PDB file of C-alpha atoms in Angstrom:
ATOM      1  CA  MET A   1      17.761   0.709  55.020  1.00  0.00           C
ATOM      2  CA  ILE A   2      14.004   0.944  54.505  1.00  0.00           C
ATOM      3  CA  SER A   3      12.370  -0.013  51.215  1.00  0.00           C
ATOM      4  CA  PHE A   4      11.064   2.748  48.958  1.00  0.00           C
ATOM      5  CA  THR A   5      10.056   3.478  45.388  1.00  0.00           C
ATOM      6  CA  TYR A   6      12.519   5.656  43.496  1.00  0.00           C
ATOM      7  CA  LEU A   7      11.046   8.118  40.977  1.00  0.00           C
ATOM      8  CA  GLU A   8      13.109  10.240  38.601  1.00  0.00           C
ATOM      9  CA  PRO A   9      11.255  13.116  36.929  1.00  0.00           C
ATOM     10  CA  THR A  10      12.829  14.992  34.031  1.00  0.00           C
ATOM     11  CA  SER A  11      11.157  18.368  34.615  1.00  0.00           C
ATOM     12  CA  ILE A  12      10.222  20.632  37.503  1.00  0.00           C
ATOM     13  CA  ASP A  13       6.534  20.269  36.633  1.00  0.00           C
ATOM     14  CA  GLU A  14       6.780  16.490  36.775  1.00  0.00           C
ATOM     15  CA  ALA A  15       8.568  16.646  40.133  1.00  0.00           C
ATOM     16  CA  LEU A  16       5.899  18.972  41.541  1.00  0.00           C
ATOM     17  CA  ASP A  17       3.180  16.661  40.263  1.00  0.00           C
ATOM     18  CA  LEU A  18       4.789  13.743  42.116  1.00  0.00           C
ATOM     19  CA  LEU A  19       5.108  15.839  45.288  1.00  0.00           C
ATOM     20  CA  ALA A  20       1.424  16.786  45.098  1.00  0.00           C
ATOM     21  CA  ARG A  21       0.402  13.197  44.399  1.00  0.00           C
ATOM     22  CA  TYR A  22       2.318  11.498  47.207  1.00  0.00           C
ATOM     23  CA  GLY A  23       2.402  14.273  49.816  1.00  0.00           C
ATOM     24  CA  ASP A  24       4.050  13.371  53.119  1.00  0.00           C
ATOM     25  CA  GLU A  25       4.962   9.921  51.809  1.00  0.00           C
ATOM     26  CA  ALA A  26       7.532  11.449  49.436  1.00  0.00           C
ATOM     27  CA  LYS A  27      10.923  13.091  49.901  1.00  0.00           C
ATOM     28  CA  LEU A  28      13.052  14.946  47.367  1.00  0.00           C
ATOM     29  CA  ILE A  29      16.639  13.813  46.945  1.00  0.00           C
ATOM     30  CA  ALA A  30      19.512  15.408  45.022  1.00  0.00           C
ATOM     31  CA  GLY A  31      22.992  14.594  46.369  1.00  0.00           C
ATOM     32  CA  GLY A  32      21.578  12.669  49.309  1.00  0.00           C
ATOM     33  CA  THR A  33      24.414  13.523  51.683  1.00  0.00           C
ATOM     34  CA  GLY A  34      21.941  14.584  54.383  1.00  0.00           C
ATOM     35  CA  LEU A  35      18.793  12.590  53.641  1.00  0.00           C
ATOM     36  CA  VAL A  36      20.482   9.213  53.262  1.00  0.00           C
ATOM     37  CA  ASN A  37      22.018   9.524  56.732  1.00  0.00           C
ATOM     38  CA  LEU A  38      18.612  10.299  58.212  1.00  0.00           C
ATOM     39  CA  MET A  39      17.151   7.297  56.410  1.00  0.00           C
ATOM     40  CA  LYS A  40      19.911   5.033  57.710  1.00  0.00           C
ATOM     41  CA  GLN A  41      19.056   6.155  61.230  1.00  0.00           C
ATOM     42  CA  ARG A  42      15.341   5.622  60.455  1.00  0.00           C
ATOM     43  CA  LEU A  43      14.616   9.220  61.415  1.00  0.00           C
ATOM     44  CA  VAL A  44      13.015   9.646  57.985  1.00  0.00           C
ATOM     45  CA  GLN A  45      11.191   6.770  56.263  1.00  0.00           C
ATOM     46  CA  PRO A  46       9.750   7.900  52.920  1.00  0.00           C
ATOM     47  CA  THR A  47       7.681   5.573  50.775  1.00  0.00           C
ATOM     48  CA  TYR A  48       8.766   7.454  47.643  1.00  0.00           C
ATOM     49  CA  LEU A  49      12.058   9.129  46.812  1.00  0.00           C
ATOM     50  CA  ILE A  50      11.875  11.733  44.053  1.00  0.00           C
ATOM     51  CA  GLY A  51      15.303  12.094  42.465  1.00  0.00           C
ATOM     52  CA  LEU A  52      16.015  15.503  40.928  1.00  0.00           C
ATOM     53  CA  ARG A  53      19.273  14.857  39.089  1.00  0.00           C
ATOM     54  CA  ARG A  54      17.722  14.491  35.618  1.00  0.00           C
ATOM     55  CA  ILE A  55      15.949  17.863  35.752  1.00  0.00           C
ATOM     56  CA  LEU A  56      17.609  20.277  33.345  1.00  0.00           C
ATOM     57  CA  GLY A  57      18.180  23.956  34.071  1.00  0.00           C
ATOM     58  CA  LEU A  58      18.792  23.741  37.823  1.00  0.00           C
ATOM     59  CA  SER A  59      22.528  23.027  37.685  1.00  0.00           C
ATOM     60  CA  GLU A  60      23.784  26.319  36.277  1.00  0.00           C
ATOM     61  CA  VAL A  61      25.345  29.499  37.656  1.00  0.00           C
ATOM     62  CA  GLN A  62      24.268  32.652  35.826  1.00  0.00           C
ATOM     63  CA  HIS A  63      24.683  36.396  36.249  1.00  0.00           C
ATOM     64  CA  ASN A  64      22.194  38.976  35.034  1.00  0.00           C
ATOM     65  CA  GLY A  65      22.684  41.682  37.624  1.00  0.00           C
ATOM     66  CA  ASP A  66      22.007  39.180  40.392  1.00  0.00           C
ATOM     67  CA  LEU A  67      24.074  36.029  40.758  1.00  0.00           C
ATOM     68  CA  GLN A  68      21.694  33.097  40.239  1.00  0.00           C
ATOM     69  CA  ILE A  69      22.742  29.669  41.473  1.00  0.00           C
ATOM     70  CA  GLY A  70      20.603  26.710  40.457  1.00  0.00           C
ATOM     71  CA  ALA A  71      19.442  24.512  43.318  1.00  0.00           C
ATOM     72  CA  LEU A  72      21.144  21.440  41.845  1.00  0.00           C
ATOM     73  CA  CYS A  73      24.545  23.124  41.630  1.00  0.00           C
ATOM     74  CA  THR A  74      26.980  21.060  43.646  1.00  0.00           C
ATOM     75  CA  HIS A  75      29.244  22.597  46.236  1.00  0.00           C
ATOM     76  CA  ARG A  76      32.147  21.829  43.917  1.00  0.00           C
ATOM     77  CA  THR A  77      30.471  23.682  41.042  1.00  0.00           C
ATOM     78  CA  ILE A  78      30.069  26.762  43.235  1.00  0.00           C
ATOM     79  CA  GLU A  79      33.610  26.459  44.565  1.00  0.00           C
ATOM     80  CA  THR A  80      35.118  26.417  41.063  1.00  0.00           C
ATOM     81  CA  SER A  81      32.741  28.819  39.255  1.00  0.00           C
ATOM     82  CA  ALA A  82      34.415  31.878  37.739  1.00  0.00           C
ATOM     83  CA  LEU A  83      31.145  33.808  38.021  1.00  0.00           C
ATOM     84  CA  VAL A  84      30.928  33.063  41.727  1.00  0.00           C
ATOM     85  CA  ARG A  85      34.557  34.023  42.241  1.00  0.00           C
ATOM     86  CA  THR A  86      33.938  37.356  40.505  1.00  0.00           C
ATOM     87  CA  HIS A  87      30.601  38.340  42.028  1.00  0.00           C
ATOM     88  CA  ALA A  88      30.563  36.528  45.393  1.00  0.00           C
ATOM     89  CA  PRO A  89      34.127  35.512  46.342  1.00  0.00           C
ATOM     90  CA  LEU A  90      32.942  34.765  49.872  1.00  0.00           C
ATOM     91  CA  LEU A  91      31.106  31.740  48.485  1.00  0.00           C
ATOM     92  CA  THR A  92      34.266  30.477  46.805  1.00  0.00           C
ATOM     93  CA  GLU A  93      36.104  30.785  50.106  1.00  0.00           C
ATOM     94  CA  THR A  94      33.281  29.087  52.005  1.00  0.00           C
ATOM     95  CA  PHE A  95      32.419  26.201  49.711  1.00  0.00           C
ATOM     96  CA  GLN A  96      36.054  25.161  49.300  1.00  0.00           C
ATOM     97  CA  GLN A  97      36.125  24.519  53.059  1.00  0.00           C
ATOM     98  CA  VAL A  98      33.078  22.228  53.159  1.00  0.00           C
ATOM     99  CA  ALA A  99      34.041  18.667  54.153  1.00  0.00           C
ATOM    100  CA  SER A 100      36.006  16.924  51.380  1.00  0.00           C
ATOM    101  CA  VAL A 101      36.078  17.104  47.585  1.00  0.00           C
ATOM    102  CA  ARG A 102      34.177  13.815  47.537  1.00  0.00           C
ATOM    103  CA  ILE A 103      31.301  15.362  49.487  1.00  0.00           C
ATOM    104  CA  ARG A 104      31.430  18.677  47.618  1.00  0.00           C
ATOM    105  CA  THR A 105      31.136  16.889  44.285  1.00  0.00           C
ATOM    106  CA  VAL A 106      27.810  15.341  45.344  1.00  0.00           C
ATOM    107  CA  ALA A 107      26.121  17.731  47.784  1.00  0.00           C
ATOM    108  CA  THR A 108      23.884  20.433  46.247  1.00  0.00           C
ATOM    109  CA  VAL A 109      23.172  23.932  47.486  1.00  0.00           C
ATOM    110  CA  GLY A 110      19.402  23.458  47.334  1.00  0.00           C
ATOM    111  CA  GLY A 111      19.595  20.192  49.200  1.00  0.00           C
ATOM    112  CA  ALA A 112      21.790  21.729  51.874  1.00  0.00           C
ATOM    113  CA  LEU A 113      19.364  24.577  52.487  1.00  0.00           C
ATOM    114  CA  ALA A 114      16.309  22.314  52.522  1.00  0.00           C
ATOM    115  CA  HIS A 115      18.101  19.949  54.925  1.00  0.00           C
ATOM    116  CA  ALA A 116      18.490  22.916  57.315  1.00  0.00           C
ATOM    117  CA  ASP A 117      21.211  21.451  59.493  1.00  0.00           C
ATOM    118  CA  PRO A 118      22.419  24.477  61.513  1.00  0.00           C
ATOM    119  CA  ASN A 119      25.974  23.111  61.583  1.00  0.00           C
ATOM    120  CA  GLN A 120      26.532  23.513  57.840  1.00  0.00           C
ATOM    121  CA  ASP A 121      29.033  26.028  56.462  1.00  0.00           C
ATOM    122  CA  PRO A 122      27.181  27.634  53.491  1.00  0.00           C
ATOM    123  CA  PRO A 123      24.192  29.258  55.274  1.00  0.00           C
ATOM    124  CA  PRO A 124      26.202  31.874  57.256  1.00  0.00           C
ATOM    125  CA  ALA A 125      27.982  33.003  54.085  1.00  0.00           C
ATOM    126  CA  LEU A 126      24.733  33.157  52.147  1.00  0.00           C
ATOM    127  CA  LEU A 127      23.127  35.127  54.971  1.00  0.00           C
ATOM    128  CA  VAL A 128      25.752  37.873  54.987  1.00  0.00           C
ATOM    129  CA  LEU A 129      25.383  38.167  51.207  1.00  0.00           C
ATOM    130  CA  ASP A 130      21.627  38.822  51.629  1.00  0.00           C
ATOM    131  CA  ALA A 131      20.735  35.700  49.650  1.00  0.00           C
ATOM    132  CA  ARG A 132      17.190  34.889  48.597  1.00  0.00           C
ATOM    133  CA  VAL A 133      15.671  31.467  47.970  1.00  0.00           C
ATOM    134  CA  CYS A 134      13.247  30.856  45.096  1.00  0.00           C
ATOM    135  CA  LEU A 135      10.560  28.276  45.851  1.00  0.00           C
ATOM    136  CA  ARG A 136       8.052  26.696  43.478  1.00  0.00           C
ATOM    137  CA  SER A 137       4.913  24.618  43.891  1.00  0.00           C
ATOM    138  CA  GLN A 138       2.013  23.854  41.573  1.00  0.00           C
ATOM    139  CA  GLN A 139       0.126  26.767  43.116  1.00  0.00           C
ATOM    140  CA  ARG A 140       2.744  29.519  43.198  1.00  0.00           C
ATOM    141  CA  ASP A 141       6.295  30.781  42.867  1.00  0.00           C
ATOM    142  CA  ARG A 142       7.716  32.780  45.739  1.00  0.00           C
ATOM    143  CA  GLU A 143      11.030  34.317  46.749  1.00  0.00           C
ATOM    144  CA  VAL A 144      12.074  34.319  50.401  1.00  0.00           C
ATOM    145  CA  ALA A 145      14.977  36.067  52.117  1.00  0.00           C
ATOM    146  CA  LEU A 146      17.297  33.445  53.549  1.00  0.00           C
ATOM    147  CA  SER A 147      17.125  35.316  56.856  1.00  0.00           C
ATOM    148  CA  ASP A 148      13.447  34.246  57.012  1.00  0.00           C
ATOM    149  CA  PHE A 149      13.969  30.731  55.663  1.00  0.00           C
ATOM    150  CA  PHE A 150      15.132  28.710  58.677  1.00  0.00           C
ATOM    151  CA  THR A 151      12.635  28.209  61.490  1.00  0.00           C
ATOM    152  CA  GLY A 152      14.210  25.534  63.700  1.00  0.00           C
ATOM    153  CA  TYR A 153      16.482  22.515  63.877  1.00  0.00           C
ATOM    154  CA  TYR A 154      16.123  20.817  60.469  1.00  0.00           C
ATOM    155  CA  GLU A 155      13.095  23.049  59.835  1.00  0.00           C
ATOM    156  CA  THR A 156      12.326  25.706  57.217  1.00  0.00           C
ATOM    157  CA  ILE A 157       9.328  27.667  55.965  1.00  0.00           C
ATOM    158  CA  MET A 158       9.065  25.359  52.940  1.00  0.00           C
ATOM    159  CA  GLU A 159       5.670  23.764  52.379  1.00  0.00           C
ATOM    160  CA  PRO A 160       5.548  19.994  51.694  1.00  0.00           C
ATOM    161  CA  ASP A 161       4.637  20.605  48.032  1.00  0.00           C
ATOM    162  CA  GLU A 162       7.494  23.084  47.361  1.00  0.00           C
ATOM    163  CA  LEU A 163      10.986  22.691  46.012  1.00  0.00           C
ATOM    164  CA  ILE A 164      13.918  25.102  45.774  1.00  0.00           C
ATOM    165  CA  THR A 165      14.762  26.212  42.239  1.00  0.00           C
ATOM    166  CA  THR A 166      17.355  28.974  42.635  1.00  0.00           C
ATOM    167  CA  VAL A 167      19.475  30.816  45.173  1.00  0.00           C
ATOM    168  CA  VAL A 168      19.837  34.506  44.300  1.00  0.00           C
ATOM    169  CA  ILE A 169      22.708  36.729  45.453  1.00  0.00           C
ATOM    170  CA  PRO A 170      22.207  40.479  44.880  1.00  0.00           C
ATOM    171  CA  PRO A 171      25.111  42.755  43.881  1.00  0.00           C
ATOM    172  CA  GLN A 172      27.328  43.489  46.852  1.00  0.00           C
ATOM    173  CA  PRO A 173      27.869  47.085  47.995  1.00  0.00           C
ATOM    174  CA  THR A 174      30.895  48.959  46.689  1.00  0.00           C
ATOM    175  CA  GLY A 175      33.710  49.034  49.202  1.00  0.00           C
ATOM    176  CA  SER A 176      32.830  45.678  50.748  1.00  0.00           C
ATOM    177  CA  GLY A 177      35.105  42.923  52.008  1.00  0.00           C
ATOM    178  CA  SER A 178      34.093  39.542  53.347  1.00  0.00           C
ATOM    179  CA  ALA A 179      35.544  36.553  55.150  1.00  0.00           C
ATOM    180  CA  PHE A 180      34.611  33.054  56.282  1.00  0.00           C
ATOM    181  CA  LEU A 181      36.355  31.314  59.164  1.00  0.00           C
ATOM    182  CA  LYS A 182      35.591  28.200  61.163  1.00  0.00           C
ATOM    183  CA  PHE A 183      37.138  26.239  63.981  1.00  0.00           C
ATOM    184  CA  LEU A 184      37.530  22.530  63.281  1.00  0.00           C
ATOM    185  CA  PRO A 185      38.311  20.364  66.315  1.00  0.00           C
ATOM    186  CA  GLN A 186      39.037  17.203  64.342  1.00  0.00           C
ATOM    187  CA  THR A 187      39.053  16.430  60.597  1.00  0.00           C
ATOM    188  CA  HIS A 188      37.874  18.464  57.598  1.00  0.00           C
ATOM    189  CA  ASP A 189      34.933  16.065  57.226  1.00  0.00           C
ATOM    190  CA  ASP A 190      33.605  17.095  60.626  1.00  0.00           C
ATOM    191  CA  TYR A 191      31.255  19.952  61.363  1.00  0.00           C
ATOM    192  CA  ALA A 192      32.800  23.087  62.836  1.00  0.00           C
ATOM    193  CA  THR A 193      32.672  23.966  66.506  1.00  0.00           C
ATOM    194  CA  VAL A 194      31.708  27.428  65.276  1.00  0.00           C
ATOM    195  CA  ALA A 195      31.657  28.939  61.780  1.00  0.00           C
ATOM    196  CA  VAL A 196      31.543  32.681  61.075  1.00  0.00           C
ATOM    197  CA  ALA A 197      30.910  34.750  57.954  1.00  0.00           C
ATOM    198  CA  ALA A 198      31.302  38.518  57.882  1.00  0.00           C
ATOM    199  CA  ARG A 199      30.863  41.306  55.347  1.00  0.00           C
ATOM    200  CA  VAL A 200      31.999  44.863  56.064  1.00  0.00           C
ATOM    201  CA  THR A 201      31.333  47.876  53.845  1.00  0.00           C
ATOM    202  CA  LEU A 202      33.570  50.924  54.212  1.00  0.00           C
ATOM    203  CA  ASP A 203      33.199  54.537  53.155  1.00  0.00           C
ATOM    204  CA  GLY A 204      36.689  55.878  53.563  1.00  0.00           C
ATOM    205  CA  ASP A 205      37.690  54.501  56.946  1.00  0.00           C
ATOM    206  CA  ARG A 206      34.199  54.316  58.401  1.00  0.00           C
ATOM    207  CA  ILE A 207      31.948  51.265  58.511  1.00  0.00           C
ATOM    208  CA  ILE A 208      28.663  52.082  56.800  1.00  0.00           C
ATOM    209  CA  ASP A 209      27.266  48.565  56.845  1.00  0.00           C
ATOM    210  CA  ALA A 210      28.097  45.161  58.287  1.00  0.00           C
ATOM    211  CA  ARG A 211      26.771  41.618  58.209  1.00  0.00           C
ATOM    212  CA  VAL A 212      27.772  38.846  60.598  1.00  0.00           C
ATOM    213  CA  ALA A 213      26.329  35.326  60.679  1.00  0.00           C
ATOM    214  CA  LEU A 214      27.258  32.114  62.449  1.00  0.00           C
ATOM    215  CA  GLY A 215      26.757  28.403  61.990  1.00  0.00           C
ATOM    216  CA  ALA A 216      26.890  25.674  64.655  1.00  0.00           C
ATOM    217  CA  ALA A 217      25.877  28.318  67.194  1.00  0.00           C
ATOM    218  CA  ALA A 218      22.133  27.697  67.698  1.00  0.00           C
ATOM    219  CA  THR A 219      19.261  25.627  66.315  1.00  0.00           C
ATOM    220  CA  THR A 220      19.366  27.716  63.126  1.00  0.00           C
ATOM    221  CA  PRO A 221      22.067  29.796  61.432  1.00  0.00           C
ATOM    222  CA  VAL A 222      22.277  33.085  63.338  1.00  0.00           C
ATOM    223  CA  ARG A 223      22.510  36.705  62.177  1.00  0.00           C
ATOM    224  CA  ALA A 224      24.395  38.690  64.816  1.00  0.00           C
ATOM    225  CA  THR A 225      22.411  41.908  64.424  1.00  0.00           C
ATOM    226  CA  THR A 226      23.674  43.403  67.693  1.00  0.00           C
ATOM    227  CA  VAL A 227      27.231  43.122  66.409  1.00  0.00           C
ATOM    228  CA  GLU A 228      26.222  44.677  63.097  1.00  0.00           C
ATOM    229  CA  SER A 229      24.520  47.621  64.794  1.00  0.00           C
ATOM    230  CA  ALA A 230      27.513  48.257  67.032  1.00  0.00           C
ATOM    231  CA  LEU A 231      29.809  48.514  64.005  1.00  0.00           C
ATOM    232  CA  ARG A 232      27.831  50.928  61.836  1.00  0.00           C
ATOM    233  CA  GLY A 233      29.321  54.405  61.797  1.00  0.00           C
ATOM    234  CA  GLU A 234      32.478  53.310  63.581  1.00  0.00           C
ATOM    235  CA  THR A 235      36.108  53.344  62.512  1.00  0.00           C
ATOM    236  CA  PRO A 236      37.241  49.694  62.453  1.00  0.00           C
ATOM    237  CA  THR A 237      40.024  49.841  64.995  1.00  0.00           C
ATOM    238  CA  PRO A 238      41.036  46.630  66.802  1.00  0.00           C
ATOM    239  CA  ILE A 239      39.274  47.875  69.950  1.00  0.00           C
ATOM    240  CA  VAL A 240      36.028  48.598  68.078  1.00  0.00           C
ATOM    241  CA  LEU A 241      36.093  45.177  66.437  1.00  0.00           C
ATOM    242  CA  ARG A 242      36.854  43.438  69.726  1.00  0.00           C
ATOM    243  CA  GLU A 243      34.071  45.207  71.615  1.00  0.00           C
ATOM    244  CA  ALA A 244      31.541  44.551  68.861  1.00  0.00           C
ATOM    245  CA  ALA A 245      32.537  40.886  68.597  1.00  0.00           C
ATOM    246  CA  ALA A 246      32.030  40.433  72.334  1.00  0.00           C
ATOM    247  CA  LEU A 247      28.321  41.116  71.845  1.00  0.00           C
ATOM    248  CA  VAL A 248      27.894  37.861  69.921  1.00  0.00           C
ATOM    249  CA  ALA A 249      28.075  35.923  73.194  1.00  0.00           C
ATOM    250  CA  GLU A 250      24.574  37.219  73.968  1.00  0.00           C
ATOM    251  CA  THR A 251      23.259  36.242  70.525  1.00  0.00           C
ATOM    252  CA  VAL A 252      24.336  32.628  70.145  1.00  0.00           C
ATOM    253  CA  ASP A 253      22.732  29.686  71.925  1.00  0.00           C
ATOM    254  CA  PRO A 254      25.049  26.744  71.231  1.00  0.00           C
ATOM    255  CA  THR A 255      24.406  23.145  72.209  1.00  0.00           C
ATOM    256  CA  ALA A 256      27.003  21.289  74.236  1.00  0.00           C
ATOM    257  CA  ASP A 257      28.403  18.208  72.496  1.00  0.00           C
ATOM    258  CA  PHE A 258      31.704  16.397  71.955  1.00  0.00           C
ATOM    259  CA  ARG A 259      33.014  19.512  70.146  1.00  0.00           C
ATOM    260  CA  GLY A 260      32.754  21.596  73.307  1.00  0.00           C
ATOM    261  CA  SER A 261      30.567  22.957  76.078  1.00  0.00           C
ATOM    262  CA  ALA A 262      28.099  25.756  75.437  1.00  0.00           C
ATOM    263  CA  ALA A 263      30.341  28.208  77.308  1.00  0.00           C
ATOM    264  CA  TYR A 264      33.382  27.158  75.295  1.00  0.00           C
ATOM    265  CA  LYS A 265      31.499  27.605  72.015  1.00  0.00           C
ATOM    266  CA  ARG A 266      30.410  31.099  73.075  1.00  0.00           C
ATOM    267  CA  ASP A 267      34.024  32.019  73.734  1.00  0.00           C
ATOM    268  CA  ILE A 268      35.106  30.578  70.389  1.00  0.00           C
ATOM    269  CA  ALA A 269      32.310  32.504  68.655  1.00  0.00           C
ATOM    270  CA  VAL A 270      33.586  35.811  70.070  1.00  0.00           C
ATOM    271  CA  VAL A 271      37.157  35.083  68.971  1.00  0.00           C
ATOM    272  CA  PHE A 272      36.200  34.002  65.454  1.00  0.00           C
ATOM    273  CA  VAL A 273      33.785  36.891  64.898  1.00  0.00           C
ATOM    274  CA  GLN A 274      36.584  39.299  65.748  1.00  0.00           C
ATOM    275  CA  ARG A 275      38.981  37.508  63.382  1.00  0.00           C
ATOM    276  CA  ALA A 276      36.460  37.373  60.551  1.00  0.00           C
ATOM    277  CA  LEU A 277      35.647  41.068  60.951  1.00  0.00           C
ATOM    278  CA  ALA A 278      39.327  41.995  60.903  1.00  0.00           C
ATOM    279  CA  ARG A 279      39.886  39.999  57.720  1.00  0.00           C
ATOM    280  CA  ALA A 280      36.761  41.462  56.080  1.00  0.00           C
ATOM    281  CA  VAL A 281      37.934  45.006  56.925  1.00  0.00           C
ATOM    282  CA  GLU A 282      41.380  44.288  55.489  1.00  0.00           C
ATOM    283  CA  ARG A 283      39.814  43.094  52.237  1.00  0.00           C
ATOM    284  CA  ALA A 284      37.385  46.017  52.094  1.00  0.00           C
ATOM    285  CA  ARG A 285      40.309  48.436  52.301  1.00  0.00           C
ATOM    286  CA  LYS A 286      41.782  46.850  49.181  1.00  0.00           C
ATOM    287  CA  GLU A 287      38.617  47.368  47.134  1.00  0.00           C
TER     288      GLU A 287
END
């Protein structure tokens, strides 16, 4: 492990001051489940680590029309939150499937998004819920749609002097059902071969809106907009869902690795999109 100076601010303003002062020499750390691994591999070698754990006000889940999740909320906090279960049950379903309880107790939602590993589980679920990310620097506050947040492998639109403060989930449309599914080739601690989140909104027995997103399917989390477009206005019969799901093969661009070839991952993506859509439709019908 490389040597570094560890700094522990107690406020957002103090953390931003340290970021501005040390620039590219500094890295933010919360749970550390992603950054520490990169440091061990010497892919990242910061001179200063700015720990965020002592900052108050970023570890809460609140609801004031929107569901607001503080950036320092752990995966376990989100998994067990009654507010999340009420207003965004898809997140409960998703976060309870991330790795192990040990990891979920440490890893934070803000850290996961900033890390921008496309194989993570939460981003697809957050994408289909139309999540927004609140960013702050000394110069400005801004709110960015998560669909615009990821730009490449381990890359986001965040500036070096910014940190994530909150993840915002808007109210979900009436008549909506959602689902999260993933295919795990080995243990629960491993990344998925493919992960899929879906949200379907029904008016009677007709789909009026749909969201589909995938993880571990490209260099960023992917919104399957062609699938969504094919579903709108349709009755969700098994044939309609199967034909729409088939379109995802043209959307994803998976990387071959020990979890499977690119062609295999495309096939798995089609199967799991169809399954997630079917489950989301079933839940929407119960609303």
